[in-house]
Amino acid sequence: MSPSTIRKFVAEFFGTFTLVFLGCGTAMRLGCASAGGYIATALAFGLVIVGMAYCVGNVSGCHINPAVSLAVFLNGGMTSSEFAGYVVSQCAGSFFGTVMLRVIFGVADIEDMTAAKDKDWGMGANTLAGVDGSIIAGLLVEIILTFIFVLVILGVTSKKAKHGSFGGLVIGFTLVLIHIFGIGMTGTSVNPARSLWPAVFSLGDAIKQLWVFIVGPFVGAFIAAILHKFLEADLPEAENK
């Protein structure tokens, strides 16, 4: 394994750790029952993406999401071994972020942290509570939101486009918008790694419903990759524009 490949995996680990630690941590600290907590959580997830895009984007592409890596792999942007390494690194980052949240919230005096005591928001895990437990509704939400998110990423980062240095902002604020729509329904996953360990540590409905937040994002990413190929099939390379 080359040093550059190792650096990519480390970047993905760090990026996913940051996403889970700050995104899920905000949900745990503030909850999403109030409008302020709801919007703050949406902003937390989106702003992490903005920060990480400019921090590790030049190293690994800042996927920090197995669904994004799947779409890049399907579009020929990485090898199968790189894809596997990215997913393992992302899941490891999610694990470390979740453990740190568990340690911090476990040892701190959280008697006044009502969100952290609320089982519905334990560890910032995703559930189907917002769609009355409907698997079909939950899958549709996750498929559609991931499809939109990944399609935006593929378009913004396309080698056939000239989007300058604003890609990270576009992607980050797209994730904010997606969270604003989806938090009240599924908690918004669009990222299997982000959902994995918070669900495992939360147990209950979150672990029972975890498969929805793995299958949904992967299906959405697959559809986005196919559509992106179709839409860009006849576009010239950026340097020819």
XYZ file of C-alpha atoms in Angstrom:
241
model
C 0.000 0.000 0.000
C 1.472 3.312 -1.079
C 1.902 6.291 1.290
C -0.571 8.321 -0.784
C -3.213 5.609 -0.382
C -2.645 5.493 3.371
C -3.034 9.273 3.520
C -6.372 8.979 1.714
C -7.624 6.429 4.214
C -6.461 8.557 7.148
C -8.217 11.574 5.633
C -11.450 9.618 5.295
C -11.151 8.364 8.864
C -10.629 11.869 10.222
C -13.372 13.391 8.079
C -15.974 10.816 9.101
C -14.954 11.072 12.742
C -15.517 14.822 12.583
C -18.884 14.433 10.869
C -20.193 12.020 13.505
C -18.618 13.791 16.473
C -19.885 17.275 15.601
C -23.059 16.374 13.696
C -24.425 13.688 16.008
C -22.970 15.517 18.995
C -25.010 18.617 18.141
C -28.156 16.492 17.842
C -27.407 14.938 21.241
C -26.699 18.255 22.915
C -29.544 20.324 21.479
C -32.082 17.781 20.255
C -34.328 18.438 17.293
C -37.661 18.956 19.048
C -37.229 22.721 18.958
C -36.805 24.757 15.791
C -33.457 26.036 17.028
C -32.056 22.561 17.668
C -33.442 21.291 14.386
C -31.769 23.995 12.302
C -28.575 23.873 14.349
C -28.255 20.138 13.716
C -28.823 20.605 9.992
C -26.182 23.330 9.928
C -23.750 21.227 11.950
C -23.769 18.374 9.445
C -23.517 20.708 6.458
C -20.797 22.912 7.897
C -18.666 19.887 8.764
C -18.767 18.948 5.082
C -17.714 22.476 4.124
C -14.801 22.398 6.540
C -13.661 18.898 5.633
C -13.951 19.613 1.895
C -11.250 22.244 2.232
C -9.295 20.290 4.837
C -9.033 16.789 3.343
C -10.722 17.209 -0.023
C -7.385 17.639 -1.769
C -6.168 14.382 -0.204
C -9.043 11.920 -0.501
C -11.817 13.840 -2.224
C -13.618 14.149 1.127
C -16.157 11.389 0.516
C -16.573 10.601 4.258
C -19.610 8.593 3.168
C -19.704 5.041 1.719
C -22.594 6.041 -0.552
C -20.482 8.769 -2.138
C -17.568 6.360 -2.524
C -19.880 3.853 -4.222
C -20.969 6.450 -6.780
C -17.365 7.492 -7.448
C -16.388 3.825 -7.840
C -19.254 3.173 -10.271
C -18.154 6.183 -12.316
C -14.613 4.830 -12.553
C -13.075 7.263 -10.098
C -11.485 4.636 -7.866
C -10.505 0.971 -7.842
C -12.362 -1.746 -5.943
C -9.556 -1.982 -3.375
C -9.649 1.791 -2.839
C -13.415 1.637 -2.442
C -13.100 -1.086 0.194
C -10.395 0.889 2.010
C -12.483 4.044 1.977
C -15.516 2.266 3.432
C -13.473 0.605 6.193
C -11.824 3.946 7.043
C -15.163 5.752 7.097
C -16.761 3.142 9.355
C -13.729 3.257 11.649
C -13.994 7.051 11.841
C -17.679 6.755 12.685
C -16.854 4.269 15.438
C -14.244 6.530 17.001
C -16.554 9.556 16.820
C -19.383 7.625 18.466
C -17.108 6.281 21.197
C -15.856 9.784 21.980
C -19.430 11.068 22.231
C -20.353 8.190 24.492
C -17.368 8.881 26.726
C -17.927 12.638 26.882
C -21.672 12.473 27.471
C -21.216 9.567 29.841
C -18.704 11.217 32.158
C -20.057 14.760 31.938
C -22.845 16.086 34.124
C -25.673 15.955 31.615
C -28.617 16.389 33.960
C -29.506 19.637 32.220
C -28.918 18.265 28.725
C -32.515 17.319 28.004
C -31.716 16.214 24.472
C -29.110 13.751 25.680
C -31.571 12.223 28.142
C -34.261 11.878 25.468
C -34.130 8.314 24.148
C -35.394 9.423 20.744
C -32.181 11.368 20.161
C -29.747 8.997 21.851
C -26.374 9.166 20.061
C -27.986 11.056 17.188
C -29.137 7.727 15.734
C -31.519 7.447 12.802
C -34.952 5.892 13.266
C -38.265 5.711 11.430
C -40.161 7.462 14.230
C -40.862 10.491 12.047
C -42.609 8.368 9.416
C -44.610 6.333 11.958
C -42.281 3.358 11.579
C -43.010 2.953 7.865
C -40.155 1.085 6.191
C -41.359 2.101 2.714
C -41.552 5.790 3.615
C -38.177 5.665 5.336
C -36.524 3.953 2.386
C -38.022 6.441 -0.061
C -36.827 9.398 2.005
C -33.301 8.029 2.254
C -33.118 6.959 -1.394
C -34.365 10.285 -2.718
C -32.296 12.475 -0.396
C -29.127 10.471 -1.045
C -29.814 10.544 -4.773
C -30.048 14.343 -4.725
C -26.999 14.752 -2.501
C -24.753 12.406 -4.482
C -25.884 13.793 -7.832
C -24.912 17.277 -6.661
C -21.511 15.980 -5.526
C -20.855 14.233 -8.838
C -21.888 17.307 -10.788
C -19.868 19.772 -8.730
C -16.727 17.626 -8.786
C -17.023 16.536 -12.408
C -13.883 16.846 -14.518
C -16.119 18.086 -17.321
C -17.207 21.115 -15.321
C -15.569 24.340 -14.171
C -17.008 25.050 -10.743
C -13.899 26.619 -9.288
C -13.191 26.464 -5.577
C -16.799 26.751 -4.405
C -17.593 23.044 -4.593
C -17.268 22.506 -0.860
C -19.764 25.261 -0.119
C -22.277 23.934 -2.638
C -22.046 20.389 -1.294
C -22.138 21.465 2.358
C -25.184 23.678 2.020
C -26.942 21.053 -0.078
C -26.512 18.734 2.905
C -27.961 21.432 5.177
C -31.043 21.637 2.956
C -31.377 17.862 2.866
C -31.221 17.732 6.664
C -33.815 20.474 7.009
C -36.208 18.314 5.003
C -35.243 14.930 6.393
C -34.447 15.291 10.104
C -38.101 15.219 11.099
C -38.671 12.058 9.087
C -35.666 9.771 9.487
C -33.124 11.933 11.274
C -31.441 12.132 7.851
C -28.761 9.559 7.198
C -27.784 9.617 3.511
C -24.607 8.032 4.879
C -24.324 4.402 6.065
C -21.164 5.078 8.101
C -22.791 7.988 9.922
C -25.736 5.744 10.882
C -23.867 2.554 11.773
C -22.255 3.103 15.168
C -24.758 5.569 16.650
C -27.386 2.873 16.027
C -25.230 0.144 17.548
C -24.603 2.215 20.686
C -28.265 3.266 20.930
C -29.758 -0.214 20.468
C -33.585 -0.346 20.533
C -35.389 0.685 17.354
C -32.254 2.270 15.913
C -30.382 -1.027 15.599
C -33.488 -2.852 14.337
C -34.017 -0.258 11.619
C -30.344 0.260 10.751
C -30.607 -1.702 7.498
C -32.903 0.999 6.088
C -30.141 3.562 6.544
C -27.631 1.338 4.797
C -29.737 0.089 1.897
C -31.474 3.422 1.209
C -28.308 5.518 0.781
C -26.583 2.866 -1.341
C -29.602 2.596 -3.661
C -29.825 6.382 -3.947
C -26.115 6.636 -4.735
C -26.384 3.897 -7.374
C -29.213 5.729 -9.150
C -27.312 9.025 -8.955
C -24.204 7.453 -10.510
C -26.226 6.035 -13.401
C -28.052 9.304 -14.065
C -24.853 11.320 -13.832
C -23.233 9.159 -16.501
C -26.256 9.650 -18.735
C -26.438 13.416 -18.260
C -22.731 13.953 -18.911
C -22.355 11.498 -21.783
C -22.114 14.156 -24.502
C -20.458 16.938 -22.539
C -16.961 17.984 -23.637
C -14.029 18.054 -21.250
C -13.667 21.251 -19.243
C -10.582 22.414 -21.102
C -12.484 22.362 -24.364
C -15.248 24.604 -23.119
